[in-house]
Amino acid sequence: MTLDPLTTSRQENAVETRLDAALDALAAAVEADTEGATPPPAPKTPMRLGQRLLGENLVSPEDLSKALELQAKRGLKLGETLLEMGVATEEDLLPHIESQLSVPALRLREGLIDPTVVRTLDRAFCERHGVLALFKVRGVLTVALDDPNDLDRLDLVERTTGLRVTPIFAFRASIDRMIARAYEDDFQVDSVTADMDESAVELQADITDVDLTAVQDMVGGSPVVNLVNYLILQAIRRSASDIHIEPSRKHGIVRFRIDGQLVEMIRPRRDIYPAVVSRIKVMAKLDIAEQRKPQDGRCQVIVDGKEVDLRVSTLPTVIGEKVVLRVLDKQRLTFNLDELGIPPLQLGELKQMMARPYGLVLVTGPTGSGKTTTLYSAIELIKSVHTNIVTVEDPVEYQMELVNQVQVDGIRDLTFASALRSILRQDPDVIMIGEIRDAETAKVAVQAALTGHLVLSTLHTNDSAGAVTRMVDMGIEPYKLAAALVGVVAQRLVRMVCPHCRTQHYATAEMLQTLHYEGDFNQKFSRGEGCRACYDTGYRGRIGVYEVLPTDAELRRMVARDASSDALRDWIRTSGLPTLLHGGLDLATREVTSLEEVARVTLFD
């Protein structure tokens, strides 16, 4: 039998390697014996995959036992069995498999595949042997397979291609999935969307009825669809609250609002910008021919297996339409008051407000400070089959069970005030008003609170004292407000220091005096230096600071006498009630946030 030269070479190298190792070991043993020393200990047996995963708490002993039983029955590898059971992810397993095999282990994605190299092996060969050609560098072909130590398969690939081969590990299911994608006629790698799975973003057909063929013809084909899907996918994975897509004279600009701050992500070519806008309009059922008037719509997509609502708004500018998508990911939020980070004392006071049978509760703060989340959490606390809860919102952001939600509609002349009057004829127990914007809405809300209803609403004021004077400024008689008001909650969201680039420092005396800090001036505080994980901002994630003002007899007398906001603030300070500034300084002292962030958010006088 004639051996192939490549096979002969591989086998000869393997024999030489083993022979060299044996000679080295023998020489070491002889030298140790002649010197009277004990021979070196035998090498330790490598830790098995199951032991590694248990040691890292990535699987439980029970799940591992079930996986081993299933593995014995079906003949699969342990990693594949754990994946199939859903108790571990590829990201969990690959580092340990790589360490065990001493071969790179990767999750396959389009960005790793060279479209011109993948067809070095034909599709039938790849499907039969479970291999996939990825790329070629200096005549060396890198292939993915589920057993990089299978010399027979590697020799077969070398004989078939005539190239030297370097293996990497990938799961067989991942290889099969990428084979189906890589041999499609239109397979090509886009530099932006290369790392995105085809099924990562799915448009909900029952929510938005879209003719996908017509869309592709209209917006120039799948690259634009992929780009829009990529933006949505990345926004949700990076916990962005908004996607801003705006034109400029040379290119488009896409920015994400992350933790309240805008971060530029990519700049699409100017020639595809109109197609991107058209794609989003079709998804939201907007008029793609209308480019001179603002439009609003919404759609629902499935991303990473979860449903996400997108609220779409378009605005004509002098150089094209700007589009903003508000990302409403309910699974990312919590509507549980106990999990919002409200300090225990203030949380107890808020729960007492919600236990009242009637009255007015106001939540204040600027746009994006979490007021709606607080109100929804309060409703979740008190809703039941025995309570009739009705809301009027503009727009309804999240749909809730056991709650009747009404959306303001200017076209049908359904305003906050008119909707409130209709709601009062619906025998409500609790009424939530999205926002008190005008005198008419304020008067109806106070009247409802005085006639046996618990009314919840929001205002745009700096603090709790400002909410009282704002209602009076809207024309509410002070004595009525004093009788109706149950309490006010003022809140802000502060950014938390990034854990990846956290550093400690001593604050200047000037900064501490500006913040009215009364603790130890030698206290260390934290700030973030900026890194890739936080987009060089030094912050990652947000937490709330709260100022809860419950109404007692003295406060009612002050409101009835039409006390000024300054007088109310002085009373709050002398009463010892925690303010927004106190809450921020407490977080800074515990090194959750920075002093600079506290100053930015809570100093507004």
XYZ file of C-alpha atoms in Angstrom:
605
model
C 0.000 0.000 0.000
C 1.356 3.407 -0.988
C 1.065 6.096 1.698
C 0.250 9.689 0.898
C 3.298 11.978 1.556
C 1.304 14.252 3.887
C 0.101 11.285 5.928
C 3.600 9.809 6.101
C 5.043 13.132 7.195
C 2.436 13.567 9.973
C 3.009 10.050 11.295
C 6.812 10.406 11.178
C 6.621 13.668 13.108
C 4.397 12.085 15.734
C 6.804 9.144 16.179
C 9.810 11.459 16.427
C 8.046 13.600 19.034
C 7.188 10.586 21.201
C 10.742 9.208 20.850
C 12.312 12.523 21.871
C 10.026 12.736 24.895
C 10.909 9.187 25.979
C 14.649 9.829 25.647
C 14.369 13.050 27.660
C 12.480 11.253 30.433
C 15.019 8.416 30.495
C 17.927 10.838 30.689
C 16.287 12.722 33.551
C 15.656 9.495 35.477
C 19.270 8.305 35.049
C 20.647 11.675 36.159
C 18.390 11.723 39.219
C 19.391 8.186 40.154
C 23.107 8.915 39.891
C 22.731 11.940 42.154
C 20.727 10.038 44.731
C 17.590 12.110 44.164
C 14.089 10.789 43.814
C 12.716 10.718 40.273
C 10.279 13.510 39.301
C 6.600 12.844 40.049
C 4.387 11.563 37.267
C 2.316 14.247 35.529
C -1.132 14.822 36.954
C -4.131 13.565 35.029
C -5.930 16.534 33.395
C -9.129 17.528 35.150
C -12.191 16.287 33.273
C -14.744 18.706 31.821
C -17.434 17.844 34.353
C -15.050 18.479 37.264
C -14.037 21.829 35.761
C -17.654 22.952 35.393
C -18.522 21.879 38.930
C -15.514 23.740 40.270
C -16.653 26.947 38.550
C -20.296 26.472 39.693
C -21.408 26.479 36.051
C -23.489 23.321 36.511
C -25.023 21.701 39.564
C -24.158 18.147 40.649
C -27.721 17.100 39.808
C -27.551 18.495 36.262
C -24.138 16.911 35.697
C -25.436 13.539 36.861
C -28.406 13.773 34.474
C -26.117 14.827 31.633
C -23.798 11.848 32.217
C -26.762 9.464 32.182
C -28.077 10.986 28.949
C -24.582 10.931 27.455
C -24.282 7.202 28.139
C -27.634 6.497 26.478
C -27.183 8.651 23.366
C -23.436 8.481 22.825
C -22.974 12.253 22.654
C -20.083 14.218 24.116
C -20.663 15.780 27.537
C -20.503 19.370 26.254
C -23.066 18.640 23.527
C -25.328 16.974 26.086
C -25.179 19.969 28.440
C -25.987 22.299 25.543
C -28.941 20.186 24.501
C -30.253 20.150 28.090
C -29.970 23.942 28.227
C -28.048 23.980 31.527
C -24.903 25.565 30.010
C -24.113 27.862 27.099
C -21.335 27.743 24.526
C -19.739 30.745 26.252
C -19.629 28.738 29.515
C -18.173 25.582 27.984
C -15.697 26.757 25.348
C -12.957 28.153 27.674
C -12.842 24.858 29.599
C -12.829 22.737 26.445
C -10.012 24.879 25.051
C -7.987 24.387 28.233
C -8.650 20.651 28.209
C -7.766 20.083 24.536
C -5.019 22.746 24.274
C -6.650 23.778 20.985
C -8.520 27.042 20.299
C -12.268 26.627 20.937
C -14.579 29.159 19.314
C -18.240 29.950 18.809
C -18.706 30.016 15.043
C -20.003 33.179 13.434
C -19.980 34.653 9.967
C -17.105 36.999 10.741
C -14.733 34.010 11.066
C -15.524 32.595 7.616
C -13.855 33.682 4.389
C -16.494 33.214 1.629
C -13.772 32.450 -0.928
C -12.101 29.820 1.270
C -15.135 27.999 2.636
C -15.756 26.339 -0.745
C -12.295 24.768 -0.689
C -14.246 21.783 0.632
C -17.543 20.935 -1.034
C -20.726 20.939 1.004
C -21.336 17.178 0.850
C -17.833 16.504 2.225
C -18.342 18.956 5.103
C -21.740 17.535 6.039
C -20.445 13.943 5.909
C -17.332 14.558 8.011
C -18.495 17.461 10.215
C -15.812 19.944 9.218
C -15.875 23.516 7.923
C -13.099 25.484 6.242
C -12.832 28.936 7.828
C -9.872 30.849 6.397
C -6.387 30.406 4.940
C -3.205 32.223 6.011
C 0.163 31.626 4.219
C -0.995 28.321 2.785
C -2.326 26.975 6.118
C -6.049 26.162 6.146
C -7.897 26.582 9.447
C -10.852 24.211 9.832
C -13.464 23.743 12.553
C -14.398 20.283 13.818
C -15.779 18.798 17.010
C -12.691 16.612 17.681
C -9.440 18.455 16.863
C -7.435 15.355 17.886
C -9.031 13.180 15.188
C -5.912 12.651 13.015
C -7.795 10.589 10.430
C -10.173 13.439 9.652
C -7.366 15.973 9.552
C -5.355 13.753 7.187
C -8.420 13.409 4.960
C -8.851 17.193 4.775
C -5.151 17.626 3.954
C -5.301 15.019 1.173
C -8.471 16.587 -0.236
C -7.190 20.168 -0.250
C -3.463 19.650 -0.642
C -2.930 22.177 2.154
C -1.517 22.069 5.653
C -4.382 22.138 8.166
C -4.752 23.752 11.598
C -7.786 22.633 13.642
C -9.996 24.565 16.039
C -12.791 23.153 18.187
C -16.461 23.992 17.598
C -19.622 22.175 18.624
C -21.112 19.914 15.945
C -24.474 21.713 16.070
C -22.699 25.021 15.481
C -20.752 23.523 12.551
C -23.918 22.132 10.960
C -25.684 25.476 11.346
C -22.853 27.398 9.700
C -22.523 24.854 6.858
C -26.157 25.548 5.961
C -25.450 29.281 5.922
C -21.981 29.345 4.316
C -22.987 27.444 1.160
C -25.916 29.703 0.291
C -25.582 31.499 -3.039
C -25.799 34.966 -1.477
C -23.377 34.276 1.393
C -21.100 37.235 2.026
C -19.578 38.766 5.132
C -20.653 42.297 6.013
C -18.057 44.082 8.146
C -20.752 45.471 10.471
C -23.187 42.585 10.814
C -20.701 39.698 10.627
C -21.101 38.668 14.267
C -24.904 38.565 14.151
C -26.923 35.375 13.761
C -29.542 35.424 11.028
C -32.320 34.604 13.495
C -31.206 37.082 16.162
C -34.011 39.567 15.395
C -37.426 38.416 14.257
C -40.298 40.736 13.392
C -43.540 39.683 15.043
C -45.864 38.880 12.146
C -49.051 39.109 14.201
C -48.110 42.578 15.426
C -46.725 44.005 12.193
C -47.882 42.489 8.908
C -44.972 42.998 6.510
C -44.399 41.695 2.993
C -40.706 40.870 3.355
C -40.187 40.429 -0.399
C -41.557 43.899 -1.081
C -39.398 45.319 1.697
C -36.219 43.914 0.203
C -37.111 45.232 -3.233
C -37.849 48.646 -1.794
C -34.836 49.095 0.486
C -32.234 47.481 -1.707
C -32.084 43.951 -0.350
C -30.910 42.112 2.725
C -27.856 44.279 3.655
C -30.167 47.098 4.784
C -32.455 44.668 6.600
C -29.412 43.141 8.294
C -28.131 46.572 9.295
C -31.454 47.536 10.925
C -31.598 44.167 12.680
C -28.021 44.641 13.865
C -28.833 48.051 15.373
C -31.859 46.676 17.221
C -29.928 43.641 18.439
C -26.981 45.654 19.721
C -29.219 48.250 21.385
C -31.054 45.585 23.350
C -27.914 43.657 24.287
C -26.241 46.861 25.465
C -29.319 47.955 27.468
C -29.855 51.110 25.406
C -33.102 52.973 26.026
C -33.177 54.744 22.626
C -31.707 54.415 19.141
C -31.085 57.732 17.351
C -30.686 57.449 13.567
C -29.985 60.867 12.087
C -28.743 62.243 8.769
C -25.756 64.437 8.017
C -24.405 65.751 4.739
C -21.691 63.097 4.332
C -23.119 60.045 6.147
C -25.699 58.866 8.623
C -25.079 58.769 12.362
C -26.394 56.136 14.772
C -26.234 56.823 18.500
C -27.479 54.769 21.445
C -28.657 56.301 24.706
C -26.997 54.149 27.348
C -27.402 55.025 31.034
C -28.904 58.369 30.022
C -25.949 59.419 27.823
C -25.720 59.298 24.015
C -22.906 57.129 22.606
C -22.062 57.128 18.891
C -22.013 53.605 17.492
C -21.632 53.608 13.678
C -21.864 55.909 10.663
C -23.803 54.281 7.790
C -23.101 55.425 4.248
C -25.201 58.357 3.124
C -26.475 56.508 0.040
C -28.169 53.764 2.102
C -29.579 56.111 4.760
C -33.003 56.592 3.040
C -33.342 52.813 2.701
C -32.659 52.363 6.424
C -35.383 54.898 7.269
C -37.799 53.186 4.852
C -37.151 49.794 6.441
C -37.939 51.132 9.906
C -41.076 52.862 8.608
C -42.356 49.622 7.106
C -41.733 47.775 10.365
C -43.761 50.407 12.269
C -46.547 50.625 9.610
C -45.769 54.243 8.778
C -46.227 55.986 5.429
C -42.897 55.653 3.614
C -43.951 58.242 0.999
C -44.579 60.931 3.641
C -41.281 62.628 4.431
C -42.430 66.152 5.339
C -44.507 65.422 8.443
C -43.598 63.774 11.768
C -44.979 60.261 12.228
C -45.304 57.932 15.202
C -45.736 54.183 15.275
C -44.648 51.046 17.024
C -43.733 47.448 16.313
C -42.767 44.350 18.207
C -39.706 42.196 17.568
C -38.305 39.019 19.073
C -34.652 39.352 20.071
C -32.713 36.510 21.676
C -36.018 34.747 22.270
C -37.752 37.601 24.111
C -40.412 40.043 22.920
C -39.405 43.713 22.805
C -41.588 46.687 21.865
C -40.131 49.487 19.758
C -41.770 52.924 19.707
C -40.826 54.716 16.494
C -40.832 58.471 15.899
C -39.768 60.253 12.699
C -38.954 63.951 12.363
C -38.244 65.797 9.082
C -35.072 67.920 9.131
C -33.541 70.113 6.434
C -31.230 67.298 5.287
C -33.500 64.274 5.764
C -35.629 62.425 8.259
C -34.381 61.628 11.748
C -35.700 58.461 13.391
C -35.731 57.637 17.093
C -36.647 54.176 18.353
C -37.549 53.888 22.039
C -36.647 50.393 23.246
C -39.243 49.028 25.647
C -37.803 45.821 27.050
C -40.067 44.810 29.919
C -37.861 41.858 30.856
C -35.003 44.270 31.537
C -37.126 46.275 33.987
C -38.558 45.382 37.341
C -41.976 46.560 38.450
C -41.342 45.572 42.054
C -41.017 48.423 44.545
C -38.759 46.300 46.736
C -36.206 45.974 43.909
C -35.943 49.626 42.830
C -33.271 50.497 45.380
C -35.489 52.710 47.542
C -34.022 52.958 51.096
C -36.068 50.985 53.668
C -37.407 54.024 55.570
C -38.581 55.778 52.422
C -39.925 52.527 50.978
C -42.109 52.048 54.049
C -43.480 55.585 53.745
C -44.286 55.052 50.052
C -46.097 51.792 50.782
C -48.171 53.598 53.438
C -49.161 56.178 50.805
C -50.278 53.401 48.458
C -52.348 51.824 51.219
C -54.528 54.942 51.496
C -58.069 54.530 50.087
C -58.069 57.964 48.458
C -55.885 61.006 47.900
C -53.247 62.312 45.488
C -49.735 60.860 45.175
C -47.288 62.723 42.921
C -44.005 61.443 41.476
C -41.699 64.186 40.199
C -38.480 64.419 38.255
C -37.155 65.249 34.788
C -37.741 63.150 31.679
C -35.952 59.795 31.922
C -35.698 59.724 35.708
C -37.767 56.546 36.145
C -41.087 58.093 37.193
C -43.183 55.720 35.059
C -41.342 52.695 36.440
C -42.092 53.844 39.994
C -45.775 54.337 39.208
C -46.080 50.958 37.473
C -44.354 49.324 40.459
C -46.802 51.018 42.819
C -49.725 49.727 40.755
C -48.258 46.198 40.763
C -48.202 46.444 44.560
C -51.893 47.248 44.956
C -53.611 45.680 41.952
C -55.989 42.765 42.510
C -59.239 41.333 41.200
C -61.030 43.394 43.849
C -59.664 46.737 42.629
C -60.666 48.655 39.493
C -57.507 50.400 38.262
C -57.621 52.669 35.203
C -54.712 54.565 33.654
C -54.564 57.317 31.048
C -51.150 57.593 29.403
C -49.403 59.224 26.454
C -48.441 56.718 25.212
C -49.045 53.387 26.951
C -45.503 52.038 27.263
C -46.057 48.689 28.986
C -49.274 46.682 29.080
C -50.274 45.339 32.488
C -52.687 42.606 33.539
C -55.749 43.592 35.596
C -55.256 47.250 34.619
C -57.439 49.172 32.149
C -55.073 51.381 30.163
C -56.253 54.298 27.998
C -54.000 56.072 25.498
C -54.318 59.787 24.809
C -55.184 60.479 21.162
C -55.140 64.056 19.878
C -56.778 63.088 16.578
C -59.864 61.765 18.395
C -59.742 64.657 20.896
C -59.034 62.213 23.720
C -56.984 64.351 26.120
C -55.933 63.669 29.704
C -58.780 65.825 31.014
C -61.507 64.341 28.786
C -60.309 60.796 29.442
C -60.336 61.489 33.197
C -63.945 62.614 33.108
C -64.934 59.428 31.316
C -62.891 57.297 33.713
C -64.715 58.782 36.714
C -67.941 57.336 35.277
C -66.323 53.868 35.194
C -66.407 53.374 39.002
C -62.607 53.349 39.460
C -60.779 52.692 42.725
C -57.342 53.811 41.525
C -56.556 56.235 38.690
C -53.096 56.743 37.222
C -52.505 59.855 35.106
C -49.368 59.680 32.978
C -48.602 63.356 33.505
C -50.386 66.473 34.805
C -49.617 68.981 32.056
C -52.301 71.648 32.350
C -54.718 73.309 34.761
C -57.735 71.352 33.528
C -56.096 67.984 34.163
C -54.834 69.163 37.563
C -58.305 70.249 38.671
C -59.960 66.980 37.611
C -57.199 64.980 39.339
C -57.568 66.853 42.645
C -61.347 66.607 42.483
C -61.101 62.839 41.930
C -58.730 62.537 44.907
C -61.186 64.451 47.102
C -64.145 62.277 46.093
C -62.827 58.891 47.192
C -60.270 57.821 44.561
C -56.551 57.151 44.881
C -54.930 59.220 42.118
C -51.344 58.697 41.019
C -49.586 61.051 38.635
C -46.282 62.634 37.613
C -44.970 66.192 37.374
C -41.805 67.702 35.962
C -40.304 69.518 38.957
C -36.893 69.471 40.591
C -37.916 68.229 44.027
C -40.893 67.391 46.220
C -41.382 70.972 47.442
C -41.552 72.187 43.841
C -44.443 69.788 43.130
C -46.637 71.507 45.698
C -46.044 75.010 44.337
C -46.421 73.803 40.733
C -49.953 72.533 41.479
C -50.839 75.875 43.064
C -49.422 77.696 40.050
C -51.765 75.627 37.851
C -54.724 77.128 39.640
C -55.427 74.564 42.378
C -56.703 76.245 45.543
C -54.186 75.644 48.359
C -56.849 74.388 50.768
C -58.026 71.759 48.242
C -54.475 70.611 47.569
C -53.794 70.385 51.322
C -56.831 68.152 51.745
C -56.108 65.942 48.727
C -52.316 65.484 48.863
C -51.101 62.200 50.382
C -47.429 62.603 49.533
C -44.768 63.384 46.933
C -41.875 61.267 45.648
C -39.002 63.070 43.879
C -36.420 60.905 42.149
C -33.346 60.861 39.928
C -31.225 58.173 38.301
C -27.476 58.318 38.935
C -24.904 56.312 37.009
C -22.963 53.672 38.886
C -19.169 53.470 38.740
C -17.968 50.897 36.205
C -16.616 47.858 38.098
C -13.998 47.205 35.387
C -12.163 50.531 35.700
C -13.000 51.599 39.271
C -10.349 53.658 41.062
C -10.291 55.363 44.466
C -9.382 58.964 45.212
C -9.642 61.675 47.854
C -12.102 64.446 47.066
C -11.136 68.090 47.337
C -12.465 70.085 50.261
C -14.109 72.459 47.791
C -16.105 69.631 46.180
C -17.234 68.281 49.553
C -18.282 71.722 50.758
C -20.239 72.326 47.547
C -22.157 69.099 48.212
C -22.698 70.021 51.897
C -20.914 66.821 52.897
C -20.853 66.401 56.686
C -18.787 63.227 57.008
C -15.059 62.520 57.184
C -13.156 64.639 54.644
C -10.483 61.885 54.541
C -13.063 59.452 53.203
C -12.073 57.718 49.958
C -14.489 57.909 47.044
C -14.660 56.017 43.742
C -14.711 57.037 40.106
C -14.234 55.201 36.815
C -11.253 55.903 34.604
C -13.063 54.778 31.449
C -12.636 51.506 29.596
C -14.030 49.550 26.690
C -16.782 47.994 28.811
C -18.271 51.415 29.696
C -17.452 53.201 26.401
C -14.848 55.323 28.217
C -17.493 56.986 30.413
C -16.420 55.439 33.733
C -20.011 54.401 34.476
C -22.089 51.309 33.857
C -25.730 50.957 34.913
C -27.929 53.306 36.931
C -29.587 53.360 40.330
C -32.260 55.631 41.770
C -32.043 58.283 44.480
C -35.313 59.239 46.141
C -36.873 62.004 48.241
C -40.147 60.937 49.837
C -42.355 63.633 51.385
C -45.350 62.178 53.251
C -48.070 64.640 54.167
C -48.622 65.218 57.885
C -50.666 67.810 59.822
C -47.906 70.454 59.789
C -47.274 70.102 56.064
C -51.012 70.375 55.357
C -51.145 73.638 57.314
C -48.174 75.007 55.334
C -49.742 74.015 52.000
C -53.098 75.525 53.005
C -51.293 78.809 53.871
C -49.732 78.775 50.375
C -46.167 78.479 51.676
C -43.388 79.122 49.150
C -41.162 76.358 47.837
C -38.198 77.761 49.800
C -40.214 77.640 53.022
C -41.212 74.048 52.268
C -37.576 73.078 51.592
C -36.468 74.627 54.885
C -39.176 72.672 56.698
C -38.037 69.439 54.999
C -34.432 70.036 56.117
C -35.386 70.863 59.714
C -37.646 67.781 59.825
C -34.674 65.566 59.016
C -36.278 63.996 55.938
C -33.676 62.529 53.525
C -33.345 64.635 50.362
C -32.102 63.749 46.903
C -28.676 65.115 47.836
C -28.548 62.974 50.982
C -29.420 59.893 48.914
C -26.724 60.674 46.371
C -24.057 61.270 49.022
C -24.968 57.990 50.694
C -24.376 56.151 47.396
C -21.077 58.008 46.875
C -19.913 57.145 50.412
C -20.654 53.489 49.695
C -18.675 53.892 46.432
C -21.673 52.971 44.282
C -21.456 56.221 42.325
C -19.055 59.162 42.120
C -19.237 62.600 43.724
C -19.175 64.176 40.248
C -22.275 62.217 39.288
C -24.047 63.222 42.512
C -23.269 66.879 41.803
C -24.489 66.568 38.203
C -27.806 64.991 39.141
C -28.814 66.496 42.494
C -27.435 70.059 42.471
C -30.077 72.108 40.647
C -30.281 75.298 42.717
